[in-house]
Tab-separated table of C-alpha atoms in Angstrom:
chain	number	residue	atom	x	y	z
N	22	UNK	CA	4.856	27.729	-12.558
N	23	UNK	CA	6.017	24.556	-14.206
N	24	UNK	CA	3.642	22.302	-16.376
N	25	UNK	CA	3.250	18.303	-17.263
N	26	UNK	CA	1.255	17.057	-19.827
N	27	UNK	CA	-0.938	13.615	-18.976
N	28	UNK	CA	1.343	11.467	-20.736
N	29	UNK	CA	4.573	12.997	-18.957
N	30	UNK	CA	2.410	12.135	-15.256
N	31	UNK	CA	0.908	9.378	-16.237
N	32	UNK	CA	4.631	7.876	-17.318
N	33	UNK	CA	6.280	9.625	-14.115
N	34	UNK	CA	4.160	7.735	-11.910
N	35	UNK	CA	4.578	4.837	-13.231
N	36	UNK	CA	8.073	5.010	-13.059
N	37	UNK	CA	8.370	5.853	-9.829
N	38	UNK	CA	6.024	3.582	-8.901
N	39	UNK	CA	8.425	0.732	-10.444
N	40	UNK	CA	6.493	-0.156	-13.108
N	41	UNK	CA	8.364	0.587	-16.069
N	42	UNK	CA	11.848	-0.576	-17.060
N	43	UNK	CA	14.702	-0.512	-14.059
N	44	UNK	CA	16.832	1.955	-16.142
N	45	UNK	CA	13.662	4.130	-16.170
N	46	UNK	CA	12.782	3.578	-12.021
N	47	UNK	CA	15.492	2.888	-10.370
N	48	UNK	CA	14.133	-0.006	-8.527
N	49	UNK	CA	14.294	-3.712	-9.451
N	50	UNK	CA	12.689	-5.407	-11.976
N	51	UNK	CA	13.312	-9.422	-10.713
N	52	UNK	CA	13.687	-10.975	-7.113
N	53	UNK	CA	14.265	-14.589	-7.460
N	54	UNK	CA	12.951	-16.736	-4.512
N	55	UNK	CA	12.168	-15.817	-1.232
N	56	UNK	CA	16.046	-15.531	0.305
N	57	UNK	CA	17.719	-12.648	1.091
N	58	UNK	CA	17.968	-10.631	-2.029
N	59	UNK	CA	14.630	-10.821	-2.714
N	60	UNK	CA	13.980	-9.664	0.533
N	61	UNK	CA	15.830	-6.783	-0.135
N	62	UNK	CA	14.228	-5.756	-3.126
N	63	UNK	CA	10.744	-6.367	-1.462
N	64	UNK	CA	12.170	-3.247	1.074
N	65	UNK	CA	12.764	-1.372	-1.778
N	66	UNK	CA	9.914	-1.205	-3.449
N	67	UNK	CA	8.644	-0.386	-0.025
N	68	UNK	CA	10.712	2.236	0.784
N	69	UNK	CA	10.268	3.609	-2.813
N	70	UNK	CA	6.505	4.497	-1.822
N	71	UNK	CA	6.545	4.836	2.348
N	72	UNK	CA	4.063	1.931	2.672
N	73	UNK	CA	2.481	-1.089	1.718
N	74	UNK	CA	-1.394	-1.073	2.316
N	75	UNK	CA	-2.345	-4.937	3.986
N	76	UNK	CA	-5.674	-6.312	2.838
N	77	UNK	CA	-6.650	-9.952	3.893
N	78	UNK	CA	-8.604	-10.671	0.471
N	79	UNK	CA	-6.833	-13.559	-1.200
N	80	UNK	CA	-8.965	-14.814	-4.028
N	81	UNK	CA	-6.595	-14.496	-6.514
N	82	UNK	CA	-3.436	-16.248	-5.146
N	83	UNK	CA	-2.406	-13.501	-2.924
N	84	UNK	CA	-3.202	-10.699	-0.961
N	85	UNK	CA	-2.534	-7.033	-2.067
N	86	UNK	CA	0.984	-6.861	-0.409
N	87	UNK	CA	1.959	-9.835	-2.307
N	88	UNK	CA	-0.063	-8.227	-5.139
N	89	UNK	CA	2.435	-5.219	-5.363
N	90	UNK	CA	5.136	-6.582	-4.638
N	91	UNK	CA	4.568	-9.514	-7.846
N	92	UNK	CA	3.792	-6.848	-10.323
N	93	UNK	CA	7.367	-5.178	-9.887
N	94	UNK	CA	9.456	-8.176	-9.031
N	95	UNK	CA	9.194	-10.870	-11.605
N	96	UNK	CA	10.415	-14.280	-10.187
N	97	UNK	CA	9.204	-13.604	-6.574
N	98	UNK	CA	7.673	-16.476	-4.164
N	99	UNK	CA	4.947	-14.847	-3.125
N	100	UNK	CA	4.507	-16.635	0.318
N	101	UNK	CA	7.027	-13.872	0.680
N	102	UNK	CA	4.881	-11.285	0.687
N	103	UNK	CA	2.612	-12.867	3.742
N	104	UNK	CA	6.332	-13.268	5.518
N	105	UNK	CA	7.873	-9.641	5.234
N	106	UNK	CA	7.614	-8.433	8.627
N	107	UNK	CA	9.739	-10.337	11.426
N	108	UNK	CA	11.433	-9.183	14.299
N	109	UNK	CA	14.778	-7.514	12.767
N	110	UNK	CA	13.683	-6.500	9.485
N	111	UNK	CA	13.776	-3.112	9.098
N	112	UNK	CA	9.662	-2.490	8.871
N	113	UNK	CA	7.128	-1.970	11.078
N	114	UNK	CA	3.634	-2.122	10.544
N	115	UNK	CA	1.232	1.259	11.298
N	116	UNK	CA	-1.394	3.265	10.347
N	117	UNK	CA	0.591	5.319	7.335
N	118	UNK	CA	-1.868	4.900	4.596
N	119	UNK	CA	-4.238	2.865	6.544
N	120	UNK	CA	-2.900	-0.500	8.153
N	121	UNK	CA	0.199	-0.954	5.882
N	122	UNK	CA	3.987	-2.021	6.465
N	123	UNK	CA	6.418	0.499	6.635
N	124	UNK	CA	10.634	1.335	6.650
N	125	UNK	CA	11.064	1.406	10.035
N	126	UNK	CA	12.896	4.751	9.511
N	127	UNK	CA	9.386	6.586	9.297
N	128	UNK	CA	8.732	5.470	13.051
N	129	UNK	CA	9.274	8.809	14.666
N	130	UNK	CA	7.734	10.631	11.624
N	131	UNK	CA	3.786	9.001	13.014
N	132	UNK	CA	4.475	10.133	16.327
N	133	UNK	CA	2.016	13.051	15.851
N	134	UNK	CA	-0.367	10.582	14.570
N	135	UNK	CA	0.101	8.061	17.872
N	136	UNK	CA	-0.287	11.033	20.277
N	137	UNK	CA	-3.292	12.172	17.894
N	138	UNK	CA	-5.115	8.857	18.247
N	139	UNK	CA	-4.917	9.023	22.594
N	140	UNK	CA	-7.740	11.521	22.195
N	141	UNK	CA	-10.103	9.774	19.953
N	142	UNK	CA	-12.943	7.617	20.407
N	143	UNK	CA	-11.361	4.209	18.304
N	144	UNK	CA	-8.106	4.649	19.611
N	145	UNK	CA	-7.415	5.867	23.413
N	146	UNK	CA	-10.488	6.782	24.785
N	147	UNK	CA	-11.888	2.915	24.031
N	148	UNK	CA	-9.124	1.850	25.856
N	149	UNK	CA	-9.285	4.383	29.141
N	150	UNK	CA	-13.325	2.591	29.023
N	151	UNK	CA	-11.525	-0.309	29.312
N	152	UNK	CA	-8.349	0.378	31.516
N	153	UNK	CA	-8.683	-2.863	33.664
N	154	UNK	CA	-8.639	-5.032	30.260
N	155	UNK	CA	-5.451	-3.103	28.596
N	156	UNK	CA	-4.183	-3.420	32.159
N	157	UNK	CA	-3.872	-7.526	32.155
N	158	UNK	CA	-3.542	-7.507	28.324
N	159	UNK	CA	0.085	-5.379	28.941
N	160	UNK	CA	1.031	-7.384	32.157
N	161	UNK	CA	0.138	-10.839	29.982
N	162	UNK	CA	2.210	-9.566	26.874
N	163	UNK	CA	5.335	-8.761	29.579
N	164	UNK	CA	5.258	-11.960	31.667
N	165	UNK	CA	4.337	-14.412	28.597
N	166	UNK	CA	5.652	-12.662	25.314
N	167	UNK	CA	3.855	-12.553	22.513
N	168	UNK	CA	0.535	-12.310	22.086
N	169	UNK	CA	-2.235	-12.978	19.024
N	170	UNK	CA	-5.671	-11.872	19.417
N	171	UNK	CA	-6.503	-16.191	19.096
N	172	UNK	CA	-4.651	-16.164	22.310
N	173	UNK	CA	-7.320	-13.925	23.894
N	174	UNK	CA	-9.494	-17.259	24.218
N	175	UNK	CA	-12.854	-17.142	26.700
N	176	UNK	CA	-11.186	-19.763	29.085
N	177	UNK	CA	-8.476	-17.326	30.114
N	178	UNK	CA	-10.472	-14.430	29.956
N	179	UNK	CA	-13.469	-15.572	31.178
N	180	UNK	CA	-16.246	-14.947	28.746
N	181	UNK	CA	-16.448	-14.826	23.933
N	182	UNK	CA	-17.325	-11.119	25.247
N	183	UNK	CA	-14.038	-10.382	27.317
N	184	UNK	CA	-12.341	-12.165	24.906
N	185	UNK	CA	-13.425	-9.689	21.525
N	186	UNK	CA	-13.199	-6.790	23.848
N	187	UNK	CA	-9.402	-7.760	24.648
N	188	UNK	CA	-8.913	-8.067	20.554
N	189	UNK	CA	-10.169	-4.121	20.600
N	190	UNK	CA	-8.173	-2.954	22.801
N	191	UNK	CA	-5.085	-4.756	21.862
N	192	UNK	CA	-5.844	-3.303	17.926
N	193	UNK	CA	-5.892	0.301	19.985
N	194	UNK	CA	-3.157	0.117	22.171
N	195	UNK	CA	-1.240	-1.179	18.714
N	196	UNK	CA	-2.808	2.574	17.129
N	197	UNK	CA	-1.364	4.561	19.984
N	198	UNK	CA	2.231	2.780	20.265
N	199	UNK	CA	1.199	1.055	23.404
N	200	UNK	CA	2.080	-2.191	21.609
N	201	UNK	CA	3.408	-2.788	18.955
N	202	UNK	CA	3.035	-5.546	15.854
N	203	UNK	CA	6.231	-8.128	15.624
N	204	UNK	CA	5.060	-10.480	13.136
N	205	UNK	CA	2.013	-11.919	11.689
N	206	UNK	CA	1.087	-15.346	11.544
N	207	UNK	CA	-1.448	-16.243	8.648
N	208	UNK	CA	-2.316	-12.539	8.572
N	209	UNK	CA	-3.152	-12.723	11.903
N	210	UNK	CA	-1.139	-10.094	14.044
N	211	UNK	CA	1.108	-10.728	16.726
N	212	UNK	CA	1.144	-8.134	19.543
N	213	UNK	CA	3.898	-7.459	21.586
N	214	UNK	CA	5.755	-4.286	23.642
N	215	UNK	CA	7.152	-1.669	21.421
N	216	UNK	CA	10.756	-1.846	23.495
N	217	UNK	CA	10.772	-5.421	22.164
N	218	UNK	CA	10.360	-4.406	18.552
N	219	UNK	CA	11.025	-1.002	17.698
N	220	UNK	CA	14.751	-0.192	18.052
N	221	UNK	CA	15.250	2.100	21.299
N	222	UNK	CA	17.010	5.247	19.039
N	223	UNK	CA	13.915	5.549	16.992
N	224	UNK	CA	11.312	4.988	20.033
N	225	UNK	CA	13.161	7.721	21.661
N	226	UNK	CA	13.196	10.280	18.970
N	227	UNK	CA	9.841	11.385	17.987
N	228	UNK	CA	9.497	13.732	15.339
N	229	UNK	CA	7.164	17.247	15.727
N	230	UNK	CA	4.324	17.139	13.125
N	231	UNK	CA	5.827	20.663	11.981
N	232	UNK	CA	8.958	18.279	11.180
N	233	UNK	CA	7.545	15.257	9.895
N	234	UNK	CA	4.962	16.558	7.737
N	235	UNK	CA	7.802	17.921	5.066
N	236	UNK	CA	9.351	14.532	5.581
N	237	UNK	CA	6.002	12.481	4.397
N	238	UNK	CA	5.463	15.535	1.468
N	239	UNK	CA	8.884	14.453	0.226
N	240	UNK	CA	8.193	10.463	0.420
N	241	UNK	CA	4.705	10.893	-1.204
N	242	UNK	CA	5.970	12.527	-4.147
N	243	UNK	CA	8.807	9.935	-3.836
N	244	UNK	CA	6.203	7.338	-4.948
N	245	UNK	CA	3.694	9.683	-7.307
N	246	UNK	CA	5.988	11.897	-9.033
N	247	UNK	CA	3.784	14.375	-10.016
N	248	UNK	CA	0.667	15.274	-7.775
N	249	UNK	CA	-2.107	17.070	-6.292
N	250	UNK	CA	-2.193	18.898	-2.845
N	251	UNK	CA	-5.334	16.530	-2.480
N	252	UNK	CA	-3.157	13.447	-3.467
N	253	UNK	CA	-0.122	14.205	-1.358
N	254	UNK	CA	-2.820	14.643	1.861
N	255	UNK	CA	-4.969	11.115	0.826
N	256	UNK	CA	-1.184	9.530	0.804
N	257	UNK	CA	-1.036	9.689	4.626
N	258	UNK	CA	-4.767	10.770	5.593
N	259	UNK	CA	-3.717	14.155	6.548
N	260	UNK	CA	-7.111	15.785	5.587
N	261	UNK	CA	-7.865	17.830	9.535
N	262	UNK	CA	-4.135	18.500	8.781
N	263	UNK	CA	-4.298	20.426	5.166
N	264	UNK	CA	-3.278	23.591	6.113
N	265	UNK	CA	-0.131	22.328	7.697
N	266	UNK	CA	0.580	20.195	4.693
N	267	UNK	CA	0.494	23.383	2.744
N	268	UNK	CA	2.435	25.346	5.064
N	269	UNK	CA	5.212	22.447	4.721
N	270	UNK	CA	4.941	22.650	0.359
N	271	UNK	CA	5.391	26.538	0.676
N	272	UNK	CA	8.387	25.568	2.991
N	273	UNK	CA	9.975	23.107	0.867
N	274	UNK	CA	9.655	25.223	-2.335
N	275	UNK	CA	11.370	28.298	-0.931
N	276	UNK	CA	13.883	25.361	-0.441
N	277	UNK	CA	13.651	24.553	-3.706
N	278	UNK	CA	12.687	21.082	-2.783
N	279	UNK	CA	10.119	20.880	-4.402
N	280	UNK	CA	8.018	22.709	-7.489
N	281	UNK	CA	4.708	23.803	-8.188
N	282	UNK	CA	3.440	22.064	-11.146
N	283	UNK	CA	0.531	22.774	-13.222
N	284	UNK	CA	-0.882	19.274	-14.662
N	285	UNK	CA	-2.354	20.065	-18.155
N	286	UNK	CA	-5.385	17.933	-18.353
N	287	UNK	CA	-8.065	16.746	-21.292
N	288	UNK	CA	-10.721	18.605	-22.688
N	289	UNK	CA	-8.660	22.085	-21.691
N	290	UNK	CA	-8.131	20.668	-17.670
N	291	UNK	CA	-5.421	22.606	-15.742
N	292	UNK	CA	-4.655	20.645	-12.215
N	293	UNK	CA	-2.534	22.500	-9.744
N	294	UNK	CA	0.001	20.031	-8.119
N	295	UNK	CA	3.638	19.513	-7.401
N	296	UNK	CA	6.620	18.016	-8.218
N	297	UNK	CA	10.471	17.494	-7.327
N	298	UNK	CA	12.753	19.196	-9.859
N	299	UNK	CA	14.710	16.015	-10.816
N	300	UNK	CA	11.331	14.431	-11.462
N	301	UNK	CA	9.819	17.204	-13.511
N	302	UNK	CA	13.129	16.572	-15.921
N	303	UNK	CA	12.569	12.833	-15.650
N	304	UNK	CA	9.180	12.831	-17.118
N	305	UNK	CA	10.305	15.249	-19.922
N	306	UNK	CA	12.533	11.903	-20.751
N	307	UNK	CA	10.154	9.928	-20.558
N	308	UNK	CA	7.895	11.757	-22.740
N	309	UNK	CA	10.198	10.198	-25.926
N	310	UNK	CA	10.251	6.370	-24.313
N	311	UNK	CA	8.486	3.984	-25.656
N	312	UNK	CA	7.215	1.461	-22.991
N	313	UNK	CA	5.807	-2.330	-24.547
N	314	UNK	CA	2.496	-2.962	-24.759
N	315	UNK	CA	2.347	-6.516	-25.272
N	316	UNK	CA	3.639	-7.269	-21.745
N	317	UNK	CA	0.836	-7.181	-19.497
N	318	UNK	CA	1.084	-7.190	-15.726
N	319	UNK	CA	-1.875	-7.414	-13.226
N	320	UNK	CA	-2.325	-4.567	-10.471
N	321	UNK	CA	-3.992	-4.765	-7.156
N	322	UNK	CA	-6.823	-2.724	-6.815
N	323	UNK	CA	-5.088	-1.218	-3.858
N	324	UNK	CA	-1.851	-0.681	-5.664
N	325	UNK	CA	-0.436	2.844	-4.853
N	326	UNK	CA	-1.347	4.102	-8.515
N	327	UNK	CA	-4.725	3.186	-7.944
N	328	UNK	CA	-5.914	3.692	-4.761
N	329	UNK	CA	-6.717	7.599	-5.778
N	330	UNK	CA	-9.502	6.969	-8.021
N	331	UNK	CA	-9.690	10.864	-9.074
N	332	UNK	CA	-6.041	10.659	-10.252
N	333	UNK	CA	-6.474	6.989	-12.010
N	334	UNK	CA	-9.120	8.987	-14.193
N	335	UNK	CA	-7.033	12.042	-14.596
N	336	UNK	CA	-3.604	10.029	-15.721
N	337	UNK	CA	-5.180	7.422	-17.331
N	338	UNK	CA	-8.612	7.407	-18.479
N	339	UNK	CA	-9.932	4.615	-16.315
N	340	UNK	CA	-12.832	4.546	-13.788
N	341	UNK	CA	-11.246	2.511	-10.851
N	342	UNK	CA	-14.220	0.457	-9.272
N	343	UNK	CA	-13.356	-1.646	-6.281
N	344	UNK	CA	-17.323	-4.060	-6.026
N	345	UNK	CA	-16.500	-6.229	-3.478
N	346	UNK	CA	-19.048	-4.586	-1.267
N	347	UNK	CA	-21.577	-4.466	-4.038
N	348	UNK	CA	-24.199	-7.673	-4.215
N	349	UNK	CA	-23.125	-9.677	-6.870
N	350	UNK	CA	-25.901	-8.702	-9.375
N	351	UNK	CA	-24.876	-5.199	-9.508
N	352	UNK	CA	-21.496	-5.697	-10.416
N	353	UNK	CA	-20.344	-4.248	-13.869
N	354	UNK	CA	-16.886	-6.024	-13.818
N	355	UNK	CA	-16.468	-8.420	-10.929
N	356	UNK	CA	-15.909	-9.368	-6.970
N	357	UNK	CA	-11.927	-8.470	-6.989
N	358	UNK	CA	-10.892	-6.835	-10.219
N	359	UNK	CA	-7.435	-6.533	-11.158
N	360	UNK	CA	-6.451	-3.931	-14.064
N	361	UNK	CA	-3.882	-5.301	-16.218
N	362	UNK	CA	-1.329	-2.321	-17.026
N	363	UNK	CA	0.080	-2.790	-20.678
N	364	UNK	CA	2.905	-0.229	-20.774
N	365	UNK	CA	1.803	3.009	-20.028
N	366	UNK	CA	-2.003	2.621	-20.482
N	367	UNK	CA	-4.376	0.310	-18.129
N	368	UNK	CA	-6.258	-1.668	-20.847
N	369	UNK	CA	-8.363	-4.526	-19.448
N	370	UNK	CA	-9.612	-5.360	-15.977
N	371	UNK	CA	-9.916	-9.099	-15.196
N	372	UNK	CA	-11.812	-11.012	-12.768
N	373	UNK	CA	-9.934	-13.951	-11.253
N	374	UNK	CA	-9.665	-16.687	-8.717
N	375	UNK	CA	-7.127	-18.993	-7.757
N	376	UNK	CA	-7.946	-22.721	-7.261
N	377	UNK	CA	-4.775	-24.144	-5.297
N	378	UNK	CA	-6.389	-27.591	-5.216
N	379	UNK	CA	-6.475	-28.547	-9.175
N	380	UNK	CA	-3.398	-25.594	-9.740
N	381	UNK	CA	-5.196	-23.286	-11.339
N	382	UNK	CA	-6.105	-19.569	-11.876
N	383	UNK	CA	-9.546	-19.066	-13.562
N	384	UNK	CA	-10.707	-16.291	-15.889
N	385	UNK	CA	-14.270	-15.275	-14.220
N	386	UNK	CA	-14.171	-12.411	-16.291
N	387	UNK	CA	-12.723	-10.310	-18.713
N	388	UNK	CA	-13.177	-6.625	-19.724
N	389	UNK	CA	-11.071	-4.853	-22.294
N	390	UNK	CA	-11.291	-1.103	-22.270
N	391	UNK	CA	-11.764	-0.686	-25.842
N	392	UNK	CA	-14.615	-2.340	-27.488
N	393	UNK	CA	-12.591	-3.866	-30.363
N	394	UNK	CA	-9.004	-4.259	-28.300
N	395	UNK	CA	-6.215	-4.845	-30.297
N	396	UNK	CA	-3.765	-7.712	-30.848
N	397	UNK	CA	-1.344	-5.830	-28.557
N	398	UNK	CA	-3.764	-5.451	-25.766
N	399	UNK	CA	-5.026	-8.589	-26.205
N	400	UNK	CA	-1.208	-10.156	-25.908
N	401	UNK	CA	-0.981	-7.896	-22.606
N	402	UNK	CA	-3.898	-9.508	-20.662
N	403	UNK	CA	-2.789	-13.333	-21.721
N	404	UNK	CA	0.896	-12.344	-20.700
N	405	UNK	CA	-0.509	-10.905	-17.480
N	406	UNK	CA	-2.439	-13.766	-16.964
N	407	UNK	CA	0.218	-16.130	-17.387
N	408	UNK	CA	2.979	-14.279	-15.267
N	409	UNK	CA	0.499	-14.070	-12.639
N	410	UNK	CA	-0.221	-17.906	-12.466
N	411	UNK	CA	3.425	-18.971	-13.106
N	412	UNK	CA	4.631	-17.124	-9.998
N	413	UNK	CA	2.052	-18.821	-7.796
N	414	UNK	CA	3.257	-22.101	-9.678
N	415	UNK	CA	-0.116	-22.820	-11.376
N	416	UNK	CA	-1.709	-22.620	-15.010
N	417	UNK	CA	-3.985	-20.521	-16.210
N	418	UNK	CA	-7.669	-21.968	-16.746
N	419	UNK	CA	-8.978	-19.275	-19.777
């Protein structure tokens, strides 16, 4: 069996995450604008990972999808990130890793999980308790186009009550494929028939789970690099599914596809995991780069490196805390946290919150991960600061 070391992971996720240097990732480091090109960056970085998880916070300037997508593009508009999915781009949004956007080429591979959903309580069987409302809701979405949930208003549907119970069921029928999402609309969705956004070849060529599960295996460790079996099955929720995820690792090592991996981890830690072969001789190259540590960039706290707290503390040494659900006087470190990534090490966490009125980001807080940071780190957080507030066009209020 193969072995990493930390650093080798650590730096192999970050690459393929698109965090380092281009030469290093393969992926763009600038989008300028909002026009085409930066569009088609924005799809790569997607593609790169599978998914981009949605999240309606905003607080700092933007929400996570902008969040991502701003931490690997320098020179983006984020409003761009709030206007990726239209009818004809080539994404879709599903449940992947949770509510995210997709390439619309993984369509067919969540057919399993559509068909899955028919059967449970959220999804299908809500709706069957509710047949007559999904009725009118598909018959209104056919006749009038379509539809947002703030269309669902109690004058045409009678009662407030019919009206959230319509907002339900569309939400399930959008979980099963019965409809499908076309756009949103200041992050509020926009429901419509799947024949009227999801191109007819890929509607009409689901995938078997026994065939898509390799598929997402391959396009997890697309975006991780190195991983665990419990990483790889978090990536698209596949936990009732584990032992078919490892039936499709043993299959795609006899393939040679892929590689078992043995992560070797502090304090004598030996992590079982997996890797592809072209990435297991990547991060043996990037064992000897040198990445900057005086250029700072802020994360999202549901940035695909981080969203696995077990691995954040494995790779990095940092305890990942997400306290918005926490009342504020138990907080250690803030309401929306933001690490700030300083070449290959996550140094500081900061606390911030956009004022679009006077055109400013403020500091709220501040914490370094060492108790006497150094000049470097302390050059990281400022730059990440300031990068931050110049791409949303505003200053930054220390």
């Amino acid at each position: 069996m193969a072995a990493i070391t930390v650093r080798q992971a650590r730096r192999l996720a970050l690459a393929r995450a698109g965090l380092l240097r281009p030469e290093w990732t393969g992926m763009p480091g600038r989008a300028r604008g909002r026009g085409p090109a930066a569009r088609r960056a924005c799809h790569e970085v997607i593609r790169r990972f599978g998914y981009l998880q949605l999240d309606s916070i905003g607080v700092t300037g933007a929400r996570t999808h902008g969040l991502v997508l701003m931490s690997r593009l320098a020179g983006l508009d984020p409003a761009l990130g709030e206007e990726l999915l239209q009818p004809d781009e080539p994404l879709f949004e599903g449940l992947g890793h949770e509510a995210c956007w997709q390439p619309i080429e993984l369509y067919p591979l969540f057919d399993f999980r559509r068909r899955e959903l028919r059967g449970a309580p959220r999804w299908g069987r809500f709706v069957a308790s509710h047949r007559s409302i999904a009725r009118d809701l598909l018959r209104r979405i056919e006749a009038e186009g379509p539809l947002r949930s703030l269309d669902f208003d109690s004058r045409r549907l009678g009662d407030a009550w019919t009206a959230k119970t319509t907002t339900y069921v569309a939400s399930a029928l959008w979980g099963t494929g019965e409809l499908a999402i076309r756009e949103r609309r200041g992050f509020q969705r926009v429901y419509d028939l799947p024949e009227r956004v999801i191109p007819e070849d890929l509607r009409s060529a689901p995938v078997a789970a026994s065939e898509a599960l390799p598929a997402l295996v391959l396009k997890a460790l697309d975006g991780h690099g190195w991983a665990s079996r419990a990483t790889i099955v978090d990536t698209w929720r596949l936990r009732r599914r584990a032992a078919e995820v490892d039936a499709a690792l043993s299959r795609l090592a006899e393939e040679g596809r892929v590689v078992g991996c043995t992560l070797a981890g502090r304090d004598g830690l030996r992590v079982p995991g997996w890797v592809r072969p072209d990435d297991l001789e990547l991060a043996s190259k990037l064992d000897r780069a040198r990445p900057r540590r005086d250029r700072g960039v802020l994360l999202s706290p549901f940035d695909p490196v981080l969203w696995d707290r077990g691995r954040v503390a494995t790779l990095f040494g940092f305890d990942q805390v997400l306290e918005i659900y926490k009342p504020a006087d138990q907080r250690r470190h803030g309401y929306y946290c933001l690490p700030v990534l300083a070449g290959d090490e996550l140094v500081a966490r900061v606390d911030i919150k956009a004022d679009r009125r006077a055109g400013r980001v403020v500091v709220l807080s501040c914490h370094h991960e060492d108790a006497r940071p150094s000049a470097a780190d302390r050059e990281a957080v400022r730059h990440a600061l300031d990068r931050h507030a110049g791409m949303l066009g505003m200053e930054v209020d220390h």
